[in-house]
Short mmCIF file of C-alpha atoms in Angstrom, two decimals:
data_model
loop_
_atom_site.label_atom_id
_atom_site.label_comp_id
_atom_site.label_asym_id
_atom_site.label_seq_id
_atom_site.Cartn_x
_atom_site.Cartn_y
_atom_site.Cartn_z
CA MET A 1 0.00 0.00 0.00
CA ARG A 2 1.24 3.47 -0.80
CA GLU A 3 1.61 6.68 1.16
CA LYS A 4 -1.20 8.21 -0.90
CA GLU A 5 -3.65 5.63 0.41
CA TYR A 6 -2.47 6.03 4.01
CA ARG A 7 -3.03 9.77 3.74
CA LEU A 8 -6.48 9.18 2.31
CA ILE A 9 -7.43 6.93 5.22
CA GLU A 10 -6.14 9.48 7.73
CA LYS A 11 -8.15 12.26 6.09
CA TYR A 12 -11.23 10.04 6.10
CA LEU A 13 -10.81 9.30 9.80
CA LEU A 14 -10.30 12.94 10.71
CA GLY A 15 -13.37 13.95 8.69
CA GLU A 16 -11.31 16.00 6.28
CA LEU A 17 -12.91 14.61 3.11
CA SER A 18 -15.91 16.04 1.32
CA GLU A 19 -19.14 13.99 1.15
CA GLU A 20 -18.32 13.06 -2.42
CA LYS A 21 -14.80 11.89 -1.61
CA ARG A 22 -16.03 9.96 1.43
CA ALA A 23 -18.51 8.08 -0.73
CA ALA A 24 -15.79 7.32 -3.28
CA PHE A 25 -13.54 6.04 -0.51
CA ASP A 26 -16.31 3.82 0.87
CA LYS A 27 -16.76 2.33 -2.58
CA LEU A 28 -13.03 1.81 -3.01
CA LYS A 29 -12.80 0.02 0.36
CA LEU A 30 -15.40 -2.51 -0.71
CA SER A 31 -13.40 -3.53 -3.76
CA ASN A 32 -9.98 -3.52 -2.07
CA PRO A 33 -9.56 -5.89 0.92
CA ASP A 34 -6.05 -4.58 1.75
CA LEU A 35 -7.36 -1.05 1.93
CA GLU A 36 -10.28 -2.21 4.07
CA ALA A 37 -7.91 -4.03 6.48
CA GLU A 38 -5.63 -1.01 6.73
CA TYR A 39 -8.63 1.22 7.31
CA ILE A 40 -9.93 -0.98 10.15
CA LEU A 41 -6.52 -1.05 11.82
CA ARG A 42 -6.14 2.74 11.62
CA LYS A 43 -9.72 3.29 12.76
CA ASN A 44 -9.08 1.14 15.84
CA ILE A 45 -5.82 2.94 16.58
CA HIS A 46 -7.66 6.22 16.14
CA GLU A 47 -10.29 5.14 18.66
CA ALA A 48 -7.77 3.69 21.09
CA ILE A 49 -5.74 6.86 21.36
CA GLN A 50 -8.92 8.79 22.02
CA GLU A 51 -9.20 7.13 25.42
CA PRO A 52 -7.14 9.39 27.67
CA ASP A 53 -9.26 8.32 30.66
CA ILE A 54 -8.29 4.66 30.16
CA MET A 55 -4.63 5.58 29.73
CA ASN A 56 -4.75 7.72 32.87
CA LEU A 57 -6.39 4.93 34.84
CA ARG A 58 -3.77 2.45 33.64
CA PHE A 59 -1.06 4.87 34.70
CA ALA A 60 -2.64 5.38 38.14
CA LEU A 61 -3.08 1.64 38.69
CA ASN A 62 0.42 0.96 37.51
CA GLU A 63 1.71 3.39 40.12
CA ILE A 64 -0.35 1.68 42.82
CA VAL A 65 0.56 -1.92 41.98
CA ASN A 66 4.24 -1.22 41.44
CA THR A 67 4.84 0.90 44.54
CA LYS A 68 7.09 -1.13 46.74
CA LYS A 69 8.30 -0.44 50.21
CA GLN A 70 11.97 0.36 49.98
CA LYS A 71 14.08 -1.97 52.07
CA SER A 72 17.44 -0.84 53.28
CA HIS A 73 20.20 -3.27 52.47
CA VAL A 74 22.88 -2.74 55.11
CA ILE A 75 26.13 -4.53 54.47
CA LYS A 76 27.25 -5.94 57.77
CA ASN A 77 30.48 -7.64 56.81
CA PRO A 78 33.40 -5.16 57.36
CA PHE A 79 35.49 -7.01 54.77
CA ILE A 80 32.97 -6.07 52.07
CA TRP A 81 33.24 -2.40 53.08
CA SER A 82 37.01 -2.42 52.71
CA SER A 83 36.69 -4.15 49.32
CA VAL A 84 34.19 -1.54 48.18
CA ALA A 85 36.56 1.23 49.29
CA ALA A 86 39.47 -0.38 47.44
CA VAL A 87 37.48 -0.67 44.22
CA PHE A 88 36.35 2.94 44.57
CA ILE A 89 39.95 4.16 44.95
CA ILE A 90 41.08 2.18 41.90
CA VAL A 91 38.23 3.57 39.81
CA LEU A 92 39.11 7.09 40.98
CA ILE A 93 42.77 6.66 40.01
CA ILE A 94 41.79 5.35 36.58
CA LYS A 95 39.41 8.30 36.10
CA ILE A 96 42.15 10.81 36.97
CA MET A 97 44.66 9.06 34.70
CA PHE A 98 42.32 9.19 31.75
CA LEU A 99 40.85 12.62 32.35
CA ASN A 100 42.83 14.31 29.60
CA THR A 101 42.09 11.60 27.08
CA HIS A 102 38.39 12.08 27.83
CA THR A 103 38.61 15.81 27.17
CA GLU A 104 39.62 15.02 23.64
CA ARG A 105 37.01 12.31 23.28
CA TYR A 106 34.02 14.52 24.13
CA VAL A 107 34.64 16.55 20.97
CA ASP A 108 34.87 13.30 19.06
CA TYR A 109 31.33 12.39 20.15
CA PHE A 110 30.11 15.65 18.73
CA ASN A 111 31.89 14.99 15.45
CA LYS A 112 30.58 11.45 15.28
CA TYR A 113 26.93 12.13 16.10
CA TYR A 114 26.24 15.63 14.88
CA GLN A 115 24.16 15.93 11.73
CA MET A 116 22.61 19.07 10.39
CA TYR A 117 18.89 19.18 11.13
CA PRO A 118 16.96 19.05 7.83
CA PRO A 119 14.96 22.10 6.72
CA VAL A 120 11.47 20.69 7.10
CA VAL A 121 9.24 23.68 6.50
CA ASN A 122 8.20 24.50 2.97
CA TYR A 123 6.01 27.26 1.65
CA ARG A 124 4.27 26.76 -1.61
CA ASN A 125 4.82 29.52 -4.15
CA THR A 126 1.09 30.11 -4.36
CA GLU A 127 0.76 31.01 -0.70
CA ILE A 128 0.44 34.63 0.33
CA LEU A 129 2.99 35.17 3.04
CA THR A 130 3.27 37.69 5.83
CA GLU A 131 6.51 39.62 6.22
CA GLU A 132 7.74 37.17 8.89
CA GLN A 133 6.83 34.14 6.82
CA GLU A 134 8.64 35.58 3.83
CA CYS A 135 11.69 36.21 5.99
CA LEU A 136 11.47 32.64 7.31
CA ARG A 137 11.12 31.26 3.77
CA ILE A 138 14.29 33.04 2.65
CA ALA A 139 16.13 32.04 5.80
CA LEU A 140 15.21 28.39 5.33
CA GLY A 141 16.22 28.61 1.68
CA ASN A 142 19.63 29.92 2.75
CA TYR A 143 19.84 27.19 5.33
CA GLU A 144 18.97 24.52 2.77
CA ASN A 145 21.66 25.90 0.44
CA SER A 146 24.20 25.82 3.28
CA ASP A 147 24.43 29.62 3.32
CA PHE A 148 24.48 29.59 7.10
CA ASN A 149 25.83 33.10 7.50
CA ASN A 150 22.83 34.71 5.79
CA ALA A 151 20.46 32.17 7.33
CA GLU A 152 21.76 33.14 10.77
CA LEU A 153 21.18 36.84 10.11
CA LEU A 154 17.57 36.28 9.08
CA PHE A 155 16.76 33.78 11.83
CA LYS A 156 18.23 36.22 14.35
CA GLU A 157 16.08 39.00 12.94
CA LEU A 158 13.00 36.82 13.45
CA VAL A 159 14.02 35.89 16.99
CA ASN A 160 14.70 39.52 17.87
CA LYS A 161 11.22 40.44 16.65
CA ASP A 162 9.57 37.58 18.50
CA SER A 163 11.54 35.74 21.16
CA THR A 164 8.86 32.99 21.31
CA ASN A 165 9.49 31.98 17.70
CA THR A 166 10.99 28.61 18.57
CA LEU A 167 11.29 27.46 14.98
CA ALA A 168 13.54 30.41 14.08
CA LYS A 169 15.46 30.06 17.34
CA PHE A 170 16.11 26.39 16.69
CA TYR A 171 17.33 26.88 13.14
CA LEU A 172 19.38 29.83 14.33
CA SER A 173 21.16 27.51 16.78
CA ILE A 174 21.91 24.95 14.08
CA SER A 175 23.12 27.68 11.70
CA MET A 176 25.50 28.77 14.45
CA ILE A 177 26.76 25.24 15.04
CA GLU A 178 27.43 24.94 11.32
CA GLN A 179 29.69 27.99 11.62
CA ASN A 180 31.42 26.70 14.76
CA GLU A 181 29.76 29.36 16.94
CA PHE A 182 29.26 26.88 19.74
CA ILE A 183 29.02 29.25 22.70
CA GLU A 184 26.24 31.28 21.06
CA ALA A 185 24.46 28.11 19.92
CA GLU A 186 24.58 26.80 23.48
CA THR A 187 22.79 29.92 24.75
CA TYR A 188 19.90 29.61 22.29
CA LEU A 189 19.58 25.84 22.68
CA TYR A 190 19.57 26.23 26.44
CA GLU A 191 16.67 28.71 26.15
CA LEU A 192 14.79 26.20 24.00
CA SER A 193 15.45 23.40 26.47
CA THR A 194 13.85 25.27 29.37
CA ASN A 195 10.37 25.10 27.83
CA ASN A 196 8.95 21.78 26.70
CA GLN A 197 5.82 23.27 25.13
CA HIS A 198 7.16 23.52 21.61
CA LEU A 199 7.89 21.21 18.71
CA PHE A 200 11.66 21.41 18.84
CA TYR A 201 12.03 20.44 22.48
CA GLU A 202 13.36 16.93 21.83
CA GLU A 203 15.71 18.18 19.14
CA SER A 204 16.90 21.03 21.37
CA LEU A 205 17.88 18.59 24.13
CA TRP A 206 19.81 16.44 21.69
CA TYR A 207 21.69 19.28 20.00
CA LEU A 208 22.36 20.96 23.34
CA ALA A 209 23.84 17.70 24.65
CA LEU A 210 26.11 17.52 21.62
CA VAL A 211 27.12 21.16 21.99
CA TYR A 212 27.88 20.53 25.66
CA LEU A 213 30.14 17.66 24.64
CA ASN A 214 31.86 19.89 22.13
CA ASN A 215 32.22 22.63 24.75
CA ASN A 216 33.74 20.11 27.18
CA LYS A 217 30.81 20.07 29.60
CA PRO A 218 30.30 16.33 29.96
CA GLU A 219 28.24 16.44 33.15
CA GLU A 220 25.65 18.76 31.61
CA ALA A 221 25.60 16.59 28.50
CA LYS A 222 25.09 13.42 30.53
CA LYS A 223 22.06 14.88 32.31
CA LEU A 224 20.41 15.69 29.00
CA LEU A 225 21.28 12.33 27.47
CA LEU A 226 19.74 10.59 30.46
CA GLU A 227 16.61 12.68 30.06
CA ILE A 228 16.43 11.79 26.37
CA ILE A 229 16.61 8.10 27.26
CA SER A 230 14.18 8.24 30.18
CA ARG A 231 11.62 10.16 28.12
CA ASN A 232 12.04 7.78 25.23
CA TYR A 233 12.82 10.54 22.76
CA THR A 234 13.81 10.02 19.12
CA TYR A 235 17.54 10.25 19.80
CA LYS A 236 17.51 7.73 22.65
CA HIS A 237 19.61 5.11 20.83
CA GLN A 238 22.37 7.58 20.03
CA ALA A 239 22.16 8.92 23.60
CA LYS A 240 22.58 5.40 24.98
CA LYS A 241 25.61 4.77 22.79
CA ILE A 242 27.29 7.99 23.91
CA LEU A 243 26.57 7.36 27.57
CA ARG A 244 27.89 3.82 27.33
CA SER A 245 31.14 5.09 25.83
CA ILE A 246 31.54 7.96 28.28
CA ASN A 247 30.92 5.81 31.31
CA MET B 1 -10.50 -1.15 58.58
CA GLU B 2 -14.08 -1.78 57.46
CA SER B 3 -14.52 -3.61 54.16
CA LEU B 4 -15.60 -1.59 51.17
CA LYS B 5 -19.20 -1.89 49.99
CA ASN B 6 -19.91 -2.82 46.37
CA GLU B 7 -21.35 0.63 45.63
CA GLU B 8 -18.27 2.36 47.05
CA ILE B 9 -15.99 0.18 44.93
CA VAL B 10 -17.99 0.81 41.77
CA GLU B 11 -17.99 4.57 42.35
CA GLY B 12 -14.28 4.48 43.21
CA ILE B 13 -13.51 2.86 39.87
CA ARG B 14 -15.97 5.00 37.92
CA LYS B 15 -14.43 8.19 39.30
CA GLN B 16 -10.85 6.84 39.33
CA ASN B 17 -10.60 7.86 42.98
CA PRO B 18 -6.92 7.24 43.91
CA PHE B 19 -7.69 6.58 47.57
CA LEU B 20 -10.35 4.00 46.80
CA LEU B 21 -8.24 2.42 44.05
CA LYS B 22 -5.47 1.86 46.59
CA ARG B 23 -7.98 0.30 49.01
CA ILE B 24 -9.35 -1.92 46.25
CA TYR B 25 -5.81 -3.04 45.50
CA SER B 26 -5.00 -3.78 49.16
CA GLU B 27 -8.25 -5.64 49.71
CA PHE B 28 -8.58 -7.70 46.52
CA PHE B 29 -5.13 -8.13 45.04
CA PRO B 30 -4.02 -11.00 47.34
CA ASP B 31 -6.74 -13.33 45.97
CA ILE B 32 -5.81 -12.49 42.38
CA GLN B 33 -2.14 -12.99 43.13
CA LYS B 34 -2.78 -16.37 44.72
CA PHE B 35 -4.78 -17.54 41.71
CA ILE B 36 -2.16 -16.40 39.20
CA ILE B 37 0.79 -17.84 41.11
CA ASP B 38 -1.08 -21.14 41.62
CA ASN B 39 -1.51 -21.21 37.84
CA ASN B 40 2.10 -20.79 36.76
CA GLY B 41 2.15 -17.01 36.77
CA SER B 42 4.46 -14.56 38.47
CA SER B 43 3.76 -11.74 40.89
CA GLN B 44 4.21 -9.27 38.03
CA ASP B 45 1.67 -11.20 35.93
CA ALA B 46 -0.75 -10.89 38.84
CA LYS B 47 -0.24 -7.12 38.97
CA ASP B 48 -0.82 -6.79 35.22
CA ILE B 49 -3.95 -8.91 35.35
CA PHE B 50 -5.32 -7.01 38.35
CA GLN B 51 -4.70 -3.72 36.59
CA GLU B 52 -6.37 -4.79 33.34
CA SER B 53 -9.33 -6.33 35.19
CA ILE B 54 -10.05 -3.01 36.88
CA ILE B 55 -9.77 -1.22 33.53
CA ILE B 56 -12.22 -3.68 31.97
CA ILE B 57 -14.67 -2.95 34.77
CA TYR B 58 -14.16 0.77 34.18
CA ARG B 59 -14.88 0.25 30.49
CA LYS B 60 -18.15 -1.46 31.36
CA LEU B 61 -19.07 1.31 33.76
CA LYS B 62 -18.48 3.91 31.06
CA ILE B 63 -21.21 2.48 28.90
CA GLY B 64 -23.65 1.48 31.63
CA ASN B 65 -23.52 -0.46 34.81
CA ILE B 66 -22.27 -3.82 35.97
CA THR B 67 -24.19 -6.60 37.64
CA ILE B 68 -22.48 -7.95 40.71
CA SER B 69 -24.65 -10.84 41.78
CA LYS B 70 -22.48 -11.99 44.69
CA SER B 71 -19.43 -10.15 45.96
CA PHE B 72 -17.11 -7.76 44.11
CA SER B 73 -14.27 -10.06 45.09
CA LEU B 74 -15.79 -12.94 43.09
CA TYR B 75 -16.66 -10.66 40.20
CA LEU B 76 -13.10 -9.33 39.99
CA LEU B 77 -11.64 -12.79 40.38
CA GLY B 78 -13.88 -14.02 37.56
CA ILE B 79 -12.56 -11.37 35.19
CA SER B 80 -8.97 -11.94 36.27
CA ARG B 81 -9.31 -15.71 35.79
CA PHE B 82 -10.71 -15.13 32.34
CA LEU B 83 -7.92 -12.73 31.39
CA TRP B 84 -5.23 -15.04 32.69
CA ILE B 85 -6.61 -18.08 30.94
CA HIS B 86 -6.89 -16.02 27.79
CA GLN B 87 -3.28 -14.93 28.09
CA ILE B 88 -1.76 -18.33 28.73
CA SER B 89 -3.85 -20.08 26.15
CA GLN B 90 -3.48 -17.58 23.34
CA ASN B 91 -1.59 -19.95 21.12
CA LYS B 92 -3.12 -23.14 22.37
CA ILE B 93 -6.87 -22.98 22.00
CA ASN B 94 -8.97 -21.15 19.53
CA SER B 95 -11.54 -18.51 20.28
CA VAL B 96 -14.46 -20.94 20.11
CA GLN B 97 -12.96 -23.08 22.84
CA LEU B 98 -12.20 -20.00 24.85
CA ASN B 99 -15.77 -18.81 24.56
CA GLN B 100 -16.90 -22.18 25.85
CA TYR B 101 -14.53 -21.80 28.76
CA ALA B 102 -15.91 -18.34 29.41
CA ASN B 103 -19.40 -19.82 29.54
CA TYR B 104 -18.19 -22.47 31.93
CA GLU B 105 -16.79 -19.72 34.12
CA SER B 106 -20.26 -18.15 33.88
CA LEU B 107 -19.04 -14.61 33.75
CA PRO B 108 -21.89 -12.15 33.80
CA ASP B 109 -22.29 -9.60 31.00
CA PHE B 110 -19.02 -10.56 29.39
CA GLU B 111 -18.10 -11.09 25.77
CA PHE B 112 -14.98 -12.65 24.40
CA ASP B 113 -14.74 -9.94 21.72
CA GLU B 114 -14.61 -7.28 24.40
CA ILE B 115 -11.44 -8.80 25.83
CA GLU B 116 -9.85 -9.05 22.42
CA LYS B 117 -10.67 -5.45 21.69
CA HIS B 118 -9.44 -4.39 25.12
CA ASN B 119 -6.12 -6.15 24.55
CA GLN B 120 -5.70 -4.62 21.12
CA TYR B 121 -6.44 -1.14 22.39
CA LYS B 122 -4.00 -1.71 25.23
CA LEU B 123 -1.29 -2.47 22.66
CA TYR B 124 -2.15 0.63 20.61
CA GLN B 125 -2.20 2.82 23.70
CA TYR B 126 1.11 1.37 24.88
CA HIS B 127 2.74 2.42 21.61
CA PHE B 128 1.04 5.80 21.70
CA LYS B 129 2.53 6.45 25.13
CA LYS B 130 5.94 5.40 23.80
CA LEU B 131 5.89 8.17 21.20
CA GLY B 132 7.77 11.37 21.92
CA GLU B 133 5.85 13.93 23.95
CA ASP B 134 5.51 16.30 21.00
CA CYS B 135 4.04 13.58 18.81
CA GLN B 136 1.52 12.71 21.52
CA LYS B 137 0.62 16.37 21.89
CA ILE B 138 0.08 16.91 18.17
CA LEU B 139 -2.06 13.80 17.75
CA GLU B 140 -4.12 14.63 20.84
CA MET B 141 -4.79 18.13 19.60
CA PHE B 142 -5.84 16.87 16.17
CA LEU B 143 -8.15 14.32 17.74
CA ASN B 144 -9.66 17.03 19.93
CA ASN B 145 -10.42 19.00 16.76
CA ILE B 146 -8.28 21.93 17.80
CA PRO B 147 -7.88 24.16 14.70
CA ILE B 148 -4.55 23.71 13.00
CA LYS B 149 -3.73 27.41 13.40
CA GLU B 150 -4.19 27.09 17.15
CA ILE B 151 -2.00 23.95 17.22
CA ALA B 152 0.72 25.82 15.33
CA ARG B 153 0.48 28.70 17.80
CA LYS B 154 0.53 26.46 20.87
CA LEU B 155 3.53 24.54 19.64
CA GLY B 156 5.79 27.52 19.28
CA ASN B 157 4.49 29.66 16.44
CA THR B 158 5.40 27.14 13.81
CA THR B 159 3.76 26.83 10.40
CA GLU B 160 0.60 24.93 9.54
CA ASN B 161 2.40 22.95 6.85
CA TYR B 162 4.96 21.84 9.35
CA ILE B 163 2.27 20.74 11.79
CA LYS B 164 0.48 18.74 9.09
CA SER B 165 3.67 17.07 8.02
CA ARG B 166 4.68 16.32 11.61
CA LYS B 167 1.24 14.96 12.45
CA TYR B 168 1.42 12.57 9.51
CA LYS B 169 4.92 11.43 10.46
CA CYS B 170 3.87 10.86 14.07
CA LYS B 171 0.86 8.80 13.04
CA GLU B 172 2.96 6.74 10.64
CA GLN B 173 5.53 6.15 13.35
CA LEU B 174 2.78 4.93 15.65
CA VAL B 175 1.24 2.63 13.03
CA ASN B 176 4.65 1.20 12.06
CA ASN B 177 5.63 0.57 15.68
CA ILE B 178 2.36 -1.27 16.20
CA LYS B 179 2.74 -3.31 13.02
CA ASN B 180 6.25 -4.33 14.08
CA ASP B 181 5.18 -5.44 17.54
CA PRO B 182 5.24 -9.26 17.85
CA GLN B 183 1.97 -9.08 19.78
CA PHE B 184 0.29 -7.40 16.82
CA LYS B 185 1.63 -10.06 14.48
CA LYS B 186 -0.06 -12.66 16.68
CA TYR B 187 -3.39 -10.87 16.27
CA GLU B 188 -2.81 -10.69 12.53
CA ARG B 189 -2.12 -14.41 12.32
CA LYS B 190 -5.35 -15.09 14.20
CA GLY B 191 -7.18 -12.84 11.77
CA ILE B 192 -8.44 -10.45 14.43
#
């Protein structure tokens, strides 16, 4: 089945088709069992995710049934304590010995995992754009053509006009990274990471973690990578790999 | 502490009252746990079954009322037994046999299809909750018929085209994750 058909089903389910197109789709379903099966699956998924009350109840019950009384495990054998202390000292010595090597490696993680974020917003030529949208269109065009200097200027103009424009702020940060302006990029990404009510929150955490690694701030990076993993964000696999290597 | 009355329990579940849910758990979970462990299950299985049994009762309460002829304890145990048997026998007996077993268990107002649907929805909801927060937010807003302009504004003054494209990608991610889940493949094989 093709993307076109998936989109058609989604539009049907969200009531975005005209009466005429709905009727045509109903007819098409009858003659195409694969389409019918896909439609039923998506309809059920559609219904299932419209049950926030059930999901909330499951969450509440899960909390109740999995709450355990914490037991304290006190190690009574003094020999174990001395062994633990010895291991701790050895680990500390190894950490100190390899500290400098690590400083170099943090930048390597950035180089290995950083990829330019794709320009995902497109305006059709037929659309009538406001001044800001026009500015954004040109900025994204510059960004797409790797003209990061001009892209940065325009994104900054948009951010200066409206500091809540998270899209411009995010692309501004990436434009800065592309020009090795890491300190400035860190500032904007940090601002984006303090508010999770926008679409680039996940991406901001990931890029900020990478910028932290580049700027030799491993502890800050680790916190963000852990958050990415615990919240099951898109970059969790990469975050796990980095954390495994760092630790 | 005095035992809960049937009406209190029903209202506690209907209103998702956290205090009463905890009491229901303390009072009725041990019987469920004993049954599951006696029938080759683990303590975690017992917790899962208890949880889903309460949700099934909630589902029934949403569309009407439930008939508890004897005690709530027996009613809950009946549902839990049914769910557990369903789970362990998924690959062993077919739905007709299972329906016969359900009749033997004489569960009141209970249909085999309801359990199947409940389990499928549980799988879909599990994958929905595994999506990134922004994907969940976008899909929720679309389902709540929030105008696309408003969604774009709420999610950081982004463009409507971007929201549409993101919504589609999120939904496709959800559908693909579900299709790749081994549990879903089992349903597919059974033709559900």
